[in-house]
Amino acid sequence: MSGKHCKASVTNVKYSIYRPAGNDTAFVYGLEYTQEQRKKINDLIMAKHPNVEQVGFIELNHKPELQMAGGEFCGNATRSAASIYLNGKSGDLQMFVNSKDLINAGVDKEGKAWCEIPLYHGDDVIIEKEPGIFVVKMNGMVTVVVQDDKAKKYLDDRDNLKSWGMNFIHKYHLEYSEAVGVMFCEIVKGVIKINPIVWVKAIKTLFYETACGSGTTATCMVEAFLKKQSVKIDILQPSGLIITADIIYEEGSFKKATILGNVETDGKTYTIDLEREESMTTRKIKAITPDKVRDFVRAYKVFCNPPYCEAWTDTMIVEEYIELTKYGHVYGYYIGEECVGTVTFRTMLLKDGHPVHYENPQKIAYLADLTVLQEYRGKGIGTELMKYALKVMKEEGYERVYMKTLEVGKSMSYGIAVKLGFKLLEGVNSIDKMSRLQEEREEEDLKIYLDREL
């Protein structure tokens, strides 16, 4: 890889501050920032506005999308962003949040903003760790709910509530989660009030929040779980305002969760200066992490172009990314901050009727995809990516690798694979049914298979 040359630059970052149920949230205009830059912007804004508890990134001239500085899911930020995209007017939309969740959100006729909460559907959604203390899992957030009887002794020592919250996070080994909330509950005039302590791993923030949408949801999920029925409950926030959670619980499982509440803003646009170094020549192959999944989406869309012309949506590509990272790896080739190609592999697929058979499938890697953006082809990038993947496979103990591709002469990856020692598996092929972009038609592709020893 080539050396690094940088030039210093100053970017004028614009943002506004919104208050969903009193939970001050800054929204930066622009989605192009790296994770490191988002962290810097987060810290600069919080230093300038000590009341701000979280920072999100949006782009108004863009399909609705929200990226949180720490990659955590935030219900209050999501419903506020919906209000921003709708200009405060009633309506519904779908928003891509943190490059992985497509969330329904909107503003009702009374001007209150709402959003659905992405639910986790495993068998361990709610676990009672000890009487009156529950751990609730949601996508992008884990919450400890300490019910009022148990919470009283901690609330009597409110000055140390953040320390008590971190004690629970460590006690239940939750510190590796993206974000963790601890809700200390109390009853005020017959209404449940939460006292939220929220920790975000990526940006290392710990707040006693003025309001918490995810914590509100988790608290109400516990109520539905104990009552074994759907509930709709007004939850009092430390700000003195209400967030309403509507939990649909049927046949022993959670079907849907929605939060609703007021969103306010001072109508001002603020600015800060971000000093950054822009890489001019750095080239690097590195894992594409969840906060960079948009890089994978962009690169993967080469399959929407000839000769493939496949009908891949952003959501479908994100689902492919999740599946690949669950059982394997996704790497990107970066020139500066731009991802110009990807390579992915995973442990051998075990499916009925699979045309390839090996004695020890757990020792076999499957090279899933190789992509290079059209304008960067012919520069050896695809070869570098495949070599890198083969090196990692060998280091991880795989003994052989196989791949499938279009018929000879129809794909970039075939020529690279042969150059790197792959051999055609004679007589082994499969027919894949593919949806095409043109005329939304479905066609059949003949796929051939190659393999090599590692």
XYZ file of C-alpha atoms in Angstrom:
454
model
C 0.000 0.000 0.000
C 1.205 3.508 -0.729
C 2.240 6.068 1.877
C 0.021 8.733 3.339
C 0.006 12.392 2.336
C -2.464 14.748 3.970
C -3.585 18.318 3.699
C -5.240 20.239 6.491
C -8.684 21.703 5.952
C -11.409 23.368 7.976
C -15.023 22.405 7.487
C -17.869 24.641 8.608
C -20.310 22.263 10.303
C -23.923 23.415 10.554
C -26.424 22.001 13.024
C -29.684 22.700 14.865
C -30.880 21.680 18.317
C -34.229 19.999 18.954
C -35.856 19.035 22.248
C -37.893 15.795 22.057
C -39.652 15.724 25.448
C -36.841 17.917 26.791
C -34.044 15.624 25.548
C -31.749 18.136 23.797
C -30.473 16.610 20.559
C -28.199 18.242 17.985
C -28.734 17.427 14.298
C -25.761 18.005 12.027
C -26.503 18.646 8.362
C -24.415 16.215 6.328
C -23.920 12.443 6.192
C -20.455 12.349 4.642
C -18.448 12.290 7.864
C -16.328 9.345 8.992
C -16.860 7.732 12.400
C -13.780 9.544 13.713
C -15.093 12.871 12.428
C -18.541 12.233 13.912
C -16.880 11.627 17.275
C -14.997 14.935 16.999
C -18.154 16.810 16.001
C -20.069 15.172 18.861
C -17.436 16.329 21.361
C -17.246 19.872 19.937
C -21.018 20.352 20.067
C -21.308 18.981 23.589
C -18.493 21.257 24.754
C -20.285 24.258 23.248
C -23.769 23.163 24.415
C -23.529 21.240 27.729
C -27.293 20.637 27.561
C -26.986 18.488 24.405
C -27.156 14.778 25.225
C -26.779 13.190 21.786
C -25.812 14.114 18.233
C -27.318 12.822 14.998
C -26.478 13.427 11.340
C -29.059 14.051 8.607
C -29.164 15.363 5.021
C -32.239 17.368 4.033
C -31.800 17.007 0.246
C -31.715 13.258 0.607
C -34.004 10.345 1.310
C -34.783 10.338 5.050
C -31.733 9.004 6.864
C -30.283 9.397 10.350
C -26.829 8.417 11.564
C -26.139 8.728 15.290
C -22.655 9.794 16.363
C -22.220 6.630 18.423
C -24.151 4.289 16.119
C -26.744 3.682 18.837
C -30.475 3.605 18.154
C -32.218 6.623 19.709
C -36.007 6.801 19.593
C -36.146 10.497 20.507
C -33.630 11.400 17.802
C -35.457 9.247 15.235
C -38.864 10.833 15.813
C -37.260 14.312 15.892
C -35.544 13.637 12.569
C -38.908 12.583 11.139
C -40.334 15.933 12.255
C -37.426 17.739 10.574
C -37.845 15.868 7.283
C -41.600 16.553 7.341
C -41.007 20.211 8.293
C -43.205 19.698 11.361
C -46.268 18.885 9.245
C -48.383 15.772 9.732
C -47.412 12.791 7.640
C -45.611 9.450 7.577
C -42.242 8.358 6.216
C -39.665 5.609 6.349
C -36.182 6.458 7.575
C -32.911 4.577 7.262
C -31.312 4.728 10.736
C -27.618 3.971 11.374
C -27.379 2.350 7.939
C -29.151 -0.794 9.110
C -32.741 -0.197 10.243
C -35.630 1.049 8.068
C -37.923 2.753 10.575
C -41.526 3.929 10.214
C -41.947 7.411 11.690
C -43.957 10.591 11.314
C -45.930 13.450 12.831
C -49.581 13.136 13.895
C -52.344 15.716 13.396
C -51.618 17.253 16.795
C -48.007 17.902 15.811
C -46.544 15.166 17.984
C -43.692 13.165 16.477
C -43.625 9.386 16.656
C -41.512 6.448 15.534
C -41.530 2.687 15.746
C -38.809 1.060 17.818
C -36.848 -1.761 16.109
C -37.581 -4.855 18.146
C -35.337 -7.788 18.917
C -37.108 -11.103 18.310
C -34.981 -13.659 20.134
C -36.194 -15.860 22.970
C -34.389 -13.641 25.473
C -36.079 -10.280 24.730
C -36.762 -9.829 28.445
C -34.892 -11.568 31.247
C -35.663 -11.014 34.922
C -32.184 -10.906 36.442
C -33.519 -10.644 39.970
C -36.916 -9.713 41.441
C -37.953 -6.330 40.046
C -34.904 -5.947 37.763
C -35.210 -6.798 34.063
C -32.857 -6.690 31.064
C -34.670 -5.759 27.843
C -33.054 -6.255 24.428
C -33.888 -4.078 21.437
C -32.006 -3.664 18.169
C -29.220 -1.170 18.851
C -29.965 -0.823 22.579
C -30.045 -2.888 25.766
C -31.936 -1.537 28.774
C -31.945 -2.485 32.436
C -35.317 -1.653 33.998
C -35.204 -1.298 37.769
C -38.799 -1.172 39.005
C -39.913 1.302 41.667
C -39.650 -0.936 44.752
C -36.070 -1.918 43.841
C -35.101 1.555 42.576
C -35.975 3.437 45.758
C -32.650 2.900 47.520
C -30.756 4.137 44.452
C -33.030 7.151 43.961
C -32.376 8.153 47.562
C -28.791 8.717 46.414
C -29.465 10.575 43.121
C -26.107 12.327 43.115
C -24.477 8.943 42.483
C -27.101 7.614 40.064
C -24.663 7.468 37.139
C -22.306 5.343 39.205
C -25.164 3.033 40.186
C -26.092 2.777 36.497
C -22.569 1.755 35.472
C -22.546 -0.778 38.311
C -25.573 -2.483 36.741
C -23.949 -2.395 33.280
C -20.852 -4.164 34.614
C -22.822 -6.489 36.882
C -24.792 -7.885 33.952
C -21.782 -7.778 31.545
C -23.465 -5.348 29.148
C -20.451 -3.111 28.497
C -19.885 -4.664 25.053
C -23.306 -3.549 23.777
C -23.567 -0.559 21.412
C -25.575 1.383 23.977
C -27.015 0.555 27.393
C -29.681 2.357 29.385
C -30.520 1.844 33.041
C -34.020 3.027 33.976
C -34.559 3.708 37.678
C -38.363 3.839 37.969
C -40.577 5.548 40.522
C -44.292 6.296 40.827
C -45.228 9.994 40.836
C -48.927 10.775 41.359
C -49.875 7.395 39.935
C -47.650 7.765 36.839
C -44.447 5.818 36.128
C -41.453 8.144 35.999
C -38.099 6.982 34.629
C -34.683 8.262 35.657
C -32.486 7.255 32.687
C -28.765 6.631 32.818
C -27.498 6.035 29.243
C -24.032 4.894 28.177
C -22.853 4.809 24.515
C -19.758 2.715 23.861
C -18.434 4.245 20.605
C -18.286 7.821 21.889
C -17.851 6.975 25.593
C -20.675 9.193 26.863
C -22.604 8.643 30.093
C -25.650 10.832 30.754
C -28.427 11.180 33.266
C -30.809 11.995 30.428
C -33.693 14.458 30.585
C -35.787 12.015 28.525
C -35.275 8.613 26.906
C -37.467 7.098 24.194
C -35.810 3.671 24.188
C -35.927 3.544 27.998
C -39.603 4.494 27.902
C -40.214 1.636 25.468
C -38.295 -0.898 27.566
C -40.148 0.116 30.740
C -43.496 -0.371 29.021
C -42.385 -3.655 27.475
C -41.771 -4.956 30.990
C -45.307 -3.898 31.943
C -46.744 -5.715 28.904
C -44.600 -8.771 29.653
C -45.831 -8.961 33.266
C -49.483 -8.311 32.363
C -49.255 -10.563 29.287
C -51.165 -8.035 27.184
C -50.714 -4.971 25.010
C -50.306 -1.664 26.859
C -50.335 2.034 26.077
C -48.748 4.049 28.870
C -47.733 7.676 29.472
C -44.248 7.728 30.991
C -43.068 10.812 32.885
C -39.561 11.964 31.947
C -37.071 13.839 34.195
C -37.873 16.926 32.081
C -41.435 16.805 33.453
C -42.800 15.970 29.986
C -44.539 12.816 28.770
C -43.587 10.210 26.184
C -46.332 7.721 25.347
C -45.367 4.151 24.503
C -47.763 1.853 22.649
C -46.692 -1.808 22.958
C -48.438 -4.557 20.994
C -47.965 -7.870 22.807
C -49.801 -10.911 21.444
C -49.430 -14.662 21.830
C -46.446 -14.294 24.119
C -44.357 -12.044 21.853
C -43.849 -8.371 21.045
C -45.298 -7.418 17.671
C -44.789 -3.653 17.582
C -43.586 -0.757 19.741
C -44.187 2.939 19.068
C -43.340 6.099 21.005
C -45.024 9.493 20.666
C -44.375 12.936 22.139
C -43.706 16.626 21.621
C -40.647 17.970 19.815
C -39.521 21.580 20.183
C -36.727 23.675 18.655
C -35.408 27.206 18.999
C -35.352 27.536 15.196
C -31.663 28.502 15.124
C -28.824 27.134 13.013
C -25.453 26.902 14.754
C -21.964 26.344 13.358
C -18.653 24.918 14.538
C -15.335 24.554 12.719
C -14.007 21.043 12.239
C -10.297 20.803 11.495
C -9.465 17.643 9.659
C -6.765 16.049 7.577
C -7.864 14.824 4.189
C -6.062 11.764 2.907
C -4.860 12.216 -0.658
C -3.147 8.945 -1.539
C -3.670 6.485 1.310
C -4.840 3.048 0.187
C -5.953 0.494 2.726
C -7.978 -2.707 2.952
C -9.993 -2.878 6.161
C -13.138 -4.441 7.605
C -16.366 -2.581 6.824
C -17.937 -2.013 10.234
C -21.692 -1.449 10.795
C -21.250 2.348 10.900
C -19.720 2.104 7.393
C -22.361 -0.150 5.870
C -23.293 2.634 3.416
C -19.867 2.030 1.818
C -20.831 -1.608 1.282
C -24.235 -0.618 -0.128
C -22.621 1.726 -2.657
C -20.030 -0.820 -3.796
C -22.494 -3.719 -3.915
C -24.705 -1.853 -6.352
C -22.282 -2.774 -9.135
C -24.530 -5.838 -9.400
C -27.314 -3.520 -10.546
C -25.184 -2.758 -13.636
C -24.412 -4.951 -16.686
C -23.807 -7.822 -17.045
C -25.776 -8.570 -13.861
C -28.600 -5.977 -13.899
C -29.888 -7.425 -10.638
C -32.637 -5.708 -8.640
C -30.906 -4.943 -5.335
C -32.457 -2.393 -2.982
C -30.508 -0.701 -0.166
C -32.466 -2.718 2.400
C -31.678 -6.004 0.639
C -27.974 -5.126 0.536
C -27.919 -4.271 4.238
C -29.573 -7.634 4.976
C -26.849 -9.309 2.875
C -24.207 -7.450 4.905
C -25.742 -8.599 8.197
C -25.821 -12.215 7.015
C -22.213 -12.085 5.805
C -20.838 -10.520 8.982
C -22.744 -13.021 11.104
C -20.816 -15.936 9.610
C -17.820 -14.305 7.938
C -16.111 -11.069 6.919
C -16.683 -7.996 4.749
C -13.630 -5.972 3.679
C -13.407 -2.721 1.749
C -10.652 -1.207 -0.377
C -10.293 2.446 0.618
C -8.555 5.204 -1.295
C -8.543 7.998 1.241
C -12.050 7.974 2.696
C -13.675 6.396 -0.369
C -14.511 2.710 -0.512
C -13.977 1.648 -4.124
C -14.335 -2.129 -3.822
C -15.227 -4.989 -1.505
C -14.531 -8.651 -0.914
C -16.610 -10.941 1.299
C -16.270 -14.502 2.527
C -17.882 -16.780 5.064
C -17.888 -20.396 6.242
C -19.257 -22.823 3.651
C -22.976 -22.602 3.017
C -24.736 -25.799 4.067
C -27.926 -26.137 2.077
C -29.929 -29.036 0.791
C -29.064 -29.742 -2.813
C -25.865 -27.676 -2.695
C -23.782 -28.681 -5.752
C -20.426 -28.631 -3.930
C -19.533 -31.202 -1.275
C -16.520 -31.395 1.068
C -15.703 -33.843 3.879
C -15.031 -31.089 6.450
C -17.303 -28.151 5.522
C -16.313 -26.216 8.656
C -12.813 -25.985 7.161
C -14.096 -24.638 3.832
C -14.463 -20.929 3.085
C -16.934 -19.539 0.580
C -15.732 -16.472 -1.346
C -19.079 -14.751 -1.673
C -18.542 -11.541 -3.662
C -15.882 -9.314 -5.188
C -16.791 -5.786 -6.296
C -14.857 -2.854 -7.741
C -16.482 0.398 -8.826
C -16.434 0.767 -12.613
C -14.126 3.813 -12.641
C -11.475 1.994 -10.578
C -11.273 -1.216 -12.568
C -8.128 -2.266 -14.373
C -5.884 -0.992 -11.555
C -5.271 -4.303 -9.763
C -7.715 -3.526 -6.941
C -9.778 -6.687 -7.424
C -6.617 -8.804 -7.323
C -5.419 -7.096 -4.122
C -8.795 -7.665 -2.469
C -8.932 -11.350 -3.371
C -5.318 -11.908 -2.237
C -6.127 -10.250 1.063
C -9.199 -12.443 1.590
C -7.219 -15.617 0.811
C -4.557 -14.561 3.330
C -7.146 -14.029 6.093
C -8.853 -17.351 5.301
C -5.569 -19.227 5.693
C -4.790 -17.414 8.960
C -8.210 -18.431 10.297
C -7.564 -22.105 9.637
C -9.579 -22.747 6.483
C -8.116 -25.457 4.233
C -9.888 -24.755 0.931
C -11.988 -22.026 -0.609
C -14.632 -22.175 -3.300
C -16.641 -19.593 -5.199
C -19.346 -19.363 -7.821
C -19.620 -16.878 -10.624
C -21.229 -16.257 -13.991
C -20.237 -18.308 -17.013
C -16.694 -17.911 -18.311
C -16.095 -14.478 -19.797
C -19.053 -12.800 -18.119
C -17.567 -11.680 -14.789
C -14.514 -9.808 -13.485
C -13.941 -12.259 -10.645
C -13.431 -15.312 -12.891
C -10.224 -14.010 -14.489
C -8.772 -12.886 -11.148
C -9.597 -16.223 -9.521
C -7.896 -18.238 -12.266
C -4.830 -15.972 -12.016
C -4.671 -16.716 -8.275
C -4.828 -20.488 -8.669
C -8.536 -21.350 -8.665
C -9.529 -24.333 -10.799
C -12.857 -24.886 -12.486
C -14.903 -27.681 -10.897
C -15.822 -29.580 -14.048
C -19.481 -30.454 -14.384
C -20.507 -28.529 -11.243
C -22.971 -25.708 -11.779
C -26.268 -24.331 -10.587
C -29.157 -22.257 -11.853
C -29.935 -19.080 -9.866
C -33.209 -17.238 -10.355
C -32.467 -13.511 -10.437
C -34.767 -10.496 -10.509
C -33.763 -7.974 -13.168
C -34.127 -4.222 -13.003
C -35.429 -3.934 -16.553
C -39.157 -4.598 -16.720
C -38.948 -6.186 -13.236
C -38.520 -9.560 -14.886
C -37.030 -12.728 -13.415
C -34.368 -14.694 -15.272
C -32.165 -17.692 -14.680
C -28.364 -17.421 -14.472
C -26.038 -20.350 -15.004
C -23.386 -20.266 -12.265
C -20.094 -22.143 -12.412
C -17.889 -23.163 -9.463
C -14.156 -22.902 -8.826
C -11.951 -23.813 -5.850
C -8.374 -23.945 -4.626
C -6.305 -25.098 -1.684
C -5.230 -22.510 0.886
